[in-house]
CSV table of C-alpha atoms in Angstrom, one decimal:
chain,number,residue,atom,x,y,z
G,1,UNK,CA,-8.5,-5.0,5.2
G,2,UNK,CA,-11.5,-3.8,3.3
G,3,UNK,CA,-13.8,-0.8,3.7
G,4,UNK,CA,-17.4,-1.5,4.9
G,5,UNK,CA,-20.3,0.8,5.8
G,6,UNK,CA,-20.5,2.0,9.3
G,7,UNK,CA,-24.0,0.6,9.5
G,8,UNK,CA,-22.7,-2.9,8.9
G,9,UNK,CA,-21.4,-3.0,12.5
G,10,UNK,CA,-24.1,-4.9,14.5
G,11,UNK,CA,-25.6,-4.3,17.9
G,12,UNK,CA,-25.6,-0.5,17.5
G,13,UNK,CA,-28.1,1.7,15.6
G,14,UNK,CA,-27.6,5.3,14.6
G,15,UNK,CA,-30.3,7.9,14.3
G,16,UNK,CA,-30.0,11.6,13.3
G,17,UNK,CA,-32.2,14.7,13.7
G,18,UNK,CA,-31.2,18.2,12.7
G,19,UNK,CA,-32.8,21.7,12.7
G,20,UNK,CA,-31.5,23.0,9.4
G,21,UNK,CA,-32.7,26.6,10.0
G,22,UNK,CA,-31.2,26.6,13.5
G,23,UNK,CA,-28.0,25.0,12.4
G,24,UNK,CA,-27.8,22.2,15.0
G,25,UNK,CA,-28.7,18.6,15.6
G,26,UNK,CA,-28.2,15.3,17.4
G,27,UNK,CA,-26.7,11.9,16.4
G,28,UNK,CA,-27.8,9.0,18.6
G,29,UNK,CA,-25.9,5.7,18.9
G,30,UNK,CA,-28.2,3.2,20.6
G,31,UNK,CA,-27.5,-0.4,21.8
G,32,UNK,CA,-30.6,-1.9,23.2
G,33,UNK,CA,-28.7,-4.8,24.9
G,34,UNK,CA,-26.0,-2.4,26.2
G,35,UNK,CA,-22.5,-1.8,25.1
G,36,UNK,CA,-19.2,-1.7,26.9
G,37,UNK,CA,-17.7,1.8,26.6
G,38,UNK,CA,-14.7,4.0,27.4
G,39,UNK,CA,-13.8,7.6,26.8
G,40,UNK,CA,-10.8,9.8,26.5
G,41,UNK,CA,-11.1,13.6,26.7
G,42,UNK,CA,-8.1,15.6,25.5
G,43,UNK,CA,-9.5,19.1,24.7
G,44,UNK,CA,-9.7,21.8,27.3
G,45,UNK,CA,-13.3,22.8,26.9
G,46,UNK,CA,-15.6,19.7,26.7
G,47,UNK,CA,-19.4,19.9,27.0
G,48,UNK,CA,-20.4,16.5,28.3
G,49,UNK,CA,-22.8,14.5,30.4
G,50,UNK,CA,-22.3,11.2,32.3
G,51,UNK,CA,-18.9,10.6,30.9
G,52,UNK,CA,-17.8,9.7,34.5
G,53,UNK,CA,-19.8,6.5,34.1
G,54,UNK,CA,-17.0,5.3,31.8
G,55,UNK,CA,-14.3,5.7,34.4
G,56,UNK,CA,-13.1,2.1,35.0
G,57,UNK,CA,-13.6,2.6,38.8
G,58,UNK,CA,-17.4,3.2,38.3
G,59,UNK,CA,-19.8,0.3,38.7
G,60,UNK,CA,-21.7,0.4,35.4
G,61,UNK,CA,-20.2,-2.2,33.0
G,62,UNK,CA,-22.4,-1.1,30.0
G,63,UNK,CA,-24.3,1.9,28.7
G,64,UNK,CA,-27.2,2.1,26.4
G,65,UNK,CA,-26.7,5.2,24.2
G,66,UNK,CA,-24.2,7.9,23.3
G,67,UNK,CA,-25.5,11.2,22.0
G,68,UNK,CA,-23.3,13.6,19.9
G,69,UNK,CA,-25.0,16.9,19.6
G,70,UNK,CA,-24.7,20.6,19.0
G,71,UNK,CA,-25.6,23.5,21.3
G,72,UNK,CA,-22.6,23.3,23.5
G,73,UNK,CA,-23.6,22.9,27.2
G,74,UNK,CA,-27.1,24.1,26.4
G,75,UNK,CA,-27.7,21.0,24.3
G,76,UNK,CA,-26.9,18.5,27.0
G,77,UNK,CA,-30.6,18.2,27.8
G,78,UNK,CA,-31.1,16.1,24.7
G,79,UNK,CA,-30.0,13.1,26.7
G,80,UNK,CA,-33.1,13.4,28.9
G,81,UNK,CA,-35.3,12.9,25.8
G,82,UNK,CA,-33.3,9.9,24.7
G,83,UNK,CA,-33.7,8.4,28.2
G,84,UNK,CA,-37.4,9.0,28.1
G,85,UNK,CA,-37.7,7.2,24.8
G,86,UNK,CA,-35.5,4.3,25.8
G,87,UNK,CA,-37.4,3.9,29.1
G,88,UNK,CA,-40.6,3.6,27.2
G,89,UNK,CA,-39.0,0.9,25.1
G,90,UNK,CA,-37.9,-1.0,28.2
G,91,UNK,CA,-34.2,-0.3,27.5
G,92,UNK,CA,-32.0,0.3,30.5
G,93,UNK,CA,-30.5,-0.9,33.8
G,94,UNK,CA,-33.2,-2.7,35.8
G,95,UNK,CA,-33.8,-1.1,39.2
G,96,UNK,CA,-37.0,-3.0,39.9
G,97,UNK,CA,-39.5,-0.2,39.5
G,98,UNK,CA,-38.3,0.7,36.1
G,99,UNK,CA,-35.3,0.5,33.8
G,100,UNK,CA,-32.8,3.4,33.8
G,101,UNK,CA,-31.1,4.0,30.4
G,102,UNK,CA,-27.5,5.0,30.8
G,103,UNK,CA,-26.8,7.7,28.3
G,104,UNK,CA,-23.6,9.6,27.7
G,105,UNK,CA,-23.4,12.8,25.7
G,106,UNK,CA,-20.9,15.2,24.2
G,107,UNK,CA,-21.6,18.4,22.3
G,108,UNK,CA,-19.9,20.7,19.9
G,109,UNK,CA,-20.1,24.5,20.0
G,110,UNK,CA,-22.3,25.6,17.0
G,111,UNK,CA,-24.0,28.7,18.6
G,112,UNK,CA,-22.4,31.0,16.0
G,113,UNK,CA,-24.0,29.0,13.2
G,114,UNK,CA,-27.7,29.4,12.2
G,115,UNK,CA,-29.8,30.6,15.2
G,116,UNK,CA,-27.9,31.1,18.4
G,117,UNK,CA,-31.0,30.3,20.5
G,118,UNK,CA,-31.9,27.0,18.8
G,119,UNK,CA,-30.2,24.2,20.6
G,120,UNK,CA,-30.8,20.4,20.9
G,121,UNK,CA,-33.4,19.7,23.6
G,122,UNK,CA,-35.2,16.8,25.1
G,123,UNK,CA,-37.6,16.6,22.2
G,124,UNK,CA,-34.7,16.4,19.7
G,125,UNK,CA,-33.0,13.8,21.8
G,126,UNK,CA,-36.1,11.7,21.9
G,127,UNK,CA,-36.5,12.0,18.2
G,128,UNK,CA,-32.9,10.9,17.5
G,129,UNK,CA,-33.1,7.9,19.8
G,130,UNK,CA,-36.5,7.0,18.1
G,131,UNK,CA,-34.9,7.3,14.7
G,132,UNK,CA,-32.0,5.0,15.8
G,133,UNK,CA,-34.4,2.2,16.9
G,134,UNK,CA,-37.3,2.6,14.5
G,135,UNK,CA,-35.6,3.9,11.3
G,136,UNK,CA,-31.8,4.2,11.4
G,137,UNK,CA,-30.9,7.0,9.1
G,138,UNK,CA,-27.2,7.7,9.4
G,139,UNK,CA,-25.6,9.8,6.6
G,140,UNK,CA,-22.3,11.7,6.2
G,141,UNK,CA,-22.5,15.4,5.7
G,142,UNK,CA,-24.6,18.2,7.2
G,143,UNK,CA,-26.7,15.9,9.3
G,144,UNK,CA,-27.3,15.3,12.9
G,145,UNK,CA,-24.6,16.7,15.1
G,146,UNK,CA,-22.7,17.7,12.0
G,147,UNK,CA,-25.4,20.2,10.9
G,148,UNK,CA,-23.6,23.2,12.4
G,149,UNK,CA,-20.0,22.0,12.3
G,150,UNK,CA,-17.2,24.3,11.1
G,151,UNK,CA,-13.4,24.4,11.1
G,152,UNK,CA,-10.5,26.9,10.9
G,153,UNK,CA,-11.7,29.5,13.4
G,154,UNK,CA,-8.6,31.1,14.7
G,155,UNK,CA,-9.4,34.4,12.9
G,156,UNK,CA,-13.1,34.2,13.6
G,157,UNK,CA,-16.1,32.8,11.9
G,158,UNK,CA,-15.6,35.1,8.8
G,159,UNK,CA,-12.9,32.9,7.4
G,160,UNK,CA,-13.9,29.4,8.6
G,161,UNK,CA,-15.2,26.5,6.5
G,162,UNK,CA,-18.3,24.3,6.8
G,163,UNK,CA,-17.7,20.7,7.6
G,164,UNK,CA,-20.0,18.0,9.0
G,165,UNK,CA,-20.2,14.5,10.3
G,166,UNK,CA,-18.2,11.7,8.6
G,167,UNK,CA,-17.7,7.9,9.0
G,168,UNK,CA,-15.3,5.2,8.0
G,169,UNK,CA,-15.2,1.5,8.8
G,170,UNK,CA,-13.1,-1.5,7.9
G,171,UNK,CA,-13.1,-5.3,8.4
G,172,UNK,CA,-10.2,-7.7,8.7
G,173,UNK,CA,-11.7,-11.2,8.6
G,174,UNK,CA,-14.3,-11.1,11.3
G,175,UNK,CA,-13.0,-8.1,13.0
G,176,UNK,CA,-14.7,-4.7,12.4
G,177,UNK,CA,-13.6,-1.3,13.5
G,178,UNK,CA,-15.3,2.0,12.5
G,179,UNK,CA,-15.6,5.6,13.6
G,180,UNK,CA,-18.1,8.5,13.3
G,181,UNK,CA,-16.6,11.9,13.7
G,182,UNK,CA,-18.3,15.3,14.2
G,183,UNK,CA,-15.6,17.7,12.9
G,184,UNK,CA,-15.7,21.1,14.5
G,185,UNK,CA,-12.1,22.1,15.2
G,186,UNK,CA,-10.2,25.3,15.8
G,187,UNK,CA,-7.4,23.9,13.6
G,188,UNK,CA,-6.9,23.0,10.0
G,189,UNK,CA,-7.7,19.7,8.4
G,190,UNK,CA,-5.1,17.6,6.5
G,191,UNK,CA,-5.3,14.4,4.5
G,192,UNK,CA,-3.2,12.2,6.7
G,193,UNK,CA,-1.9,10.1,3.8
G,194,UNK,CA,-0.2,12.9,1.9
G,195,UNK,CA,-0.1,15.8,4.3
G,196,UNK,CA,-2.2,18.1,2.1
G,197,UNK,CA,-4.4,20.7,3.8
G,198,UNK,CA,-8.0,20.1,2.7
G,199,UNK,CA,-10.0,22.5,4.9
G,200,UNK,CA,-9.5,25.1,7.6
G,201,UNK,CA,-8.6,28.7,7.8
G,202,UNK,CA,-9.5,30.6,4.7
G,203,UNK,CA,-7.5,33.6,3.3
G,204,UNK,CA,-9.0,37.0,3.7
G,205,UNK,CA,-10.5,36.9,0.2
G,206,UNK,CA,-11.8,33.4,0.9
G,207,UNK,CA,-10.2,32.0,-2.2
G,208,UNK,CA,-7.5,29.9,-0.7
G,209,UNK,CA,-6.3,28.3,2.5
G,210,UNK,CA,-4.0,29.7,5.2
G,211,UNK,CA,-2.1,27.9,7.9
G,212,UNK,CA,-3.5,28.3,11.4
G,213,UNK,CA,-0.2,27.2,12.9
G,214,UNK,CA,1.7,29.9,11.0
G,215,UNK,CA,-0.8,32.5,12.2
G,216,UNK,CA,-0.4,31.4,15.8
G,217,UNK,CA,3.4,31.7,15.5
G,218,UNK,CA,3.0,35.4,14.7
G,219,UNK,CA,0.7,36.0,17.6
G,220,UNK,CA,2.5,34.6,20.6
G,221,UNK,CA,1.1,37.0,23.2
G,222,UNK,CA,-1.2,35.5,26.0
G,223,UNK,CA,-4.9,35.4,25.1
G,224,UNK,CA,-7.1,35.7,28.1
G,225,UNK,CA,-10.5,34.1,28.2
G,226,UNK,CA,-9.9,32.4,24.9
G,227,UNK,CA,-13.2,31.7,23.1
G,228,UNK,CA,-14.0,28.0,23.4
G,229,UNK,CA,-16.0,27.7,20.2
G,230,UNK,CA,-14.8,24.3,18.9
G,231,UNK,CA,-14.7,20.6,19.7
G,232,UNK,CA,-14.3,17.4,17.6
G,233,UNK,CA,-16.3,14.4,19.0
G,234,UNK,CA,-16.2,10.8,17.9
G,235,UNK,CA,-17.6,7.4,18.5
G,236,UNK,CA,-15.2,4.5,17.7
G,237,UNK,CA,-16.9,1.1,17.5
G,238,UNK,CA,-15.7,-2.5,17.2
G,239,UNK,CA,-17.2,-5.9,17.3
G,240,UNK,CA,-14.2,-7.1,19.3
G,241,UNK,CA,-14.7,-7.8,23.0
G,242,UNK,CA,-13.0,-5.3,25.4
G,243,UNK,CA,-13.8,-4.1,28.9
G,244,UNK,CA,-14.1,-0.5,30.1
G,245,UNK,CA,-10.4,0.1,30.9
G,246,UNK,CA,-9.2,-1.4,27.6
G,247,UNK,CA,-11.7,0.8,25.7
G,248,UNK,CA,-10.4,3.9,27.5
G,249,UNK,CA,-7.0,3.0,26.2
G,250,UNK,CA,-8.3,2.4,22.6
G,251,UNK,CA,-10.1,5.8,22.8
G,252,UNK,CA,-6.8,7.3,23.7
G,253,UNK,CA,-5.0,5.7,20.8
G,254,UNK,CA,-7.7,6.8,18.5
G,255,UNK,CA,-6.8,10.4,19.3
G,256,UNK,CA,-3.7,9.8,17.2
G,257,UNK,CA,-6.1,10.0,14.3
G,258,UNK,CA,-7.0,13.6,15.4
G,259,UNK,CA,-3.3,14.5,15.7
G,260,UNK,CA,-2.6,13.3,12.2
G,261,UNK,CA,-5.5,15.1,10.6
G,262,UNK,CA,-6.2,18.3,12.7
G,263,UNK,CA,-3.5,20.9,13.4
G,264,UNK,CA,-3.5,22.4,16.0
G,265,UNK,CA,-5.5,19.9,18.0
G,266,UNK,CA,-6.4,19.3,21.7
G,267,UNK,CA,-6.2,23.0,22.5
G,268,UNK,CA,-7.8,24.8,25.4
G,269,UNK,CA,-10.3,26.2,22.9
G,270,UNK,CA,-11.4,22.6,21.9
G,271,UNK,CA,-13.3,20.0,23.8
G,272,UNK,CA,-12.0,17.0,21.8
G,273,UNK,CA,-13.5,13.7,23.0
G,274,UNK,CA,-13.5,10.2,21.8
G,275,UNK,CA,-15.8,7.3,22.9
G,276,UNK,CA,-14.9,3.7,22.2
G,277,UNK,CA,-17.5,1.0,22.3
G,278,UNK,CA,-17.3,-2.8,22.2
G,279,UNK,CA,-20.3,-4.4,20.5
G,280,UNK,CA,-19.3,-8.1,20.1
G,281,UNK,CA,-17.2,-11.0,21.3
G,282,UNK,CA,-14.5,-11.3,18.6
G,283,UNK,CA,-11.1,-11.9,20.1
G,284,UNK,CA,-8.6,-9.2,18.9
G,285,UNK,CA,-5.4,-7.5,20.2
G,286,UNK,CA,-6.1,-4.3,22.0
G,287,UNK,CA,-3.1,-2.4,20.5
G,288,UNK,CA,-4.0,-3.6,17.0
G,289,UNK,CA,-7.6,-2.3,17.3
G,290,UNK,CA,-6.4,1.0,18.8
G,291,UNK,CA,-4.0,1.5,15.9
G,292,UNK,CA,-6.8,0.7,13.4
G,293,UNK,CA,-9.1,3.0,15.3
G,294,UNK,CA,-6.7,5.9,14.7
G,295,UNK,CA,-6.7,5.2,11.0
G,296,UNK,CA,-10.5,5.0,10.7
G,297,UNK,CA,-10.8,8.3,12.7
G,298,UNK,CA,-8.5,10.0,10.2
G,299,UNK,CA,-10.5,8.7,7.3
G,300,UNK,CA,-13.8,9.7,8.9
G,301,UNK,CA,-12.4,13.2,9.2
G,302,UNK,CA,-11.7,13.3,5.5
G,303,UNK,CA,-15.3,12.1,4.8
G,304,UNK,CA,-16.7,14.8,7.1
G,305,UNK,CA,-14.8,17.4,4.9
G,306,UNK,CA,-15.7,15.8,1.5
G,307,UNK,CA,-19.4,15.3,2.3
G,308,UNK,CA,-20.1,18.7,3.8
G,309,UNK,CA,-22.1,21.2,1.8
G,310,UNK,CA,-21.6,25.0,2.1
G,311,UNK,CA,-24.2,26.5,4.4
G,312,UNK,CA,-25.0,29.5,6.7
G,313,UNK,CA,-22.6,31.6,4.6
G,314,UNK,CA,-19.7,29.2,5.2
G,315,UNK,CA,-18.2,27.5,2.1
G,316,UNK,CA,-17.3,23.8,2.2
G,317,UNK,CA,-14.4,22.0,0.4
G,318,UNK,CA,-16.8,21.0,-2.3
G,319,UNK,CA,-17.1,24.7,-3.3
G,320,UNK,CA,-13.4,24.9,-4.2
G,321,UNK,CA,-11.1,23.3,-6.8
G,322,UNK,CA,-7.8,23.1,-4.9
């Protein structure tokens, strides 16, 4: 197994647009020919659009784009802009009078970063889809949907850390499996290989890390109307051939990567979602790909931590020497 760039996986293009001042952005994953896709949502507070298309009982066998964005539910309008651009390019499901692009979207909550009232909109979605097709520009760090990503927020934004978007991909012979993660969790982040905490809840003096789990154990009373200000969202991609039901299972297995690297995870205050897409016709075992998917998700989470830069008053791991 060897590491490859996420951009080496064919039949999908990634474009990113961010509003640095506003602290938000969009990352668009576009397949002009269409891609088979599944989804698994484990968090209690997702902000999403058209994910029901990926239910195996639904008629659509392919979609044309996935958008990961900021802005929480306010940012879901970005998909309309992506649809407009793709329709102009002749990409979509042929309905005779036009082609309808099938676009799914999931967003993180970044309204407490940058400008609360700057959210991804149709114009940003259009620009992200255009970048994907005309000038793919994927980068790890404070880009696209990762522009306003933060982690470790149990004690509030005052002691959280800046993260971003991260990717990791591998090949085994012809088989390719990769993931792009927008890391925006309530919980702390751990290196899954050694168990070391690498980001998350800062101490009150912001010089060291604390454990979110330990803090939760000392505050066991019921919290009403818990603030849903988090969500980690991911696209897992492979050139192996799978259908929608299989991809939903692979997305579910990929959540093991979250569980190894984020603690706590899948809370009611997170909207954790993973998409899995099939982009080729390589024959591969579903369980093997799902197991690899969990590993690349964990590695992509580490990259999201390592490549983030401190911003908006929130320090990143690169600002410390732990």
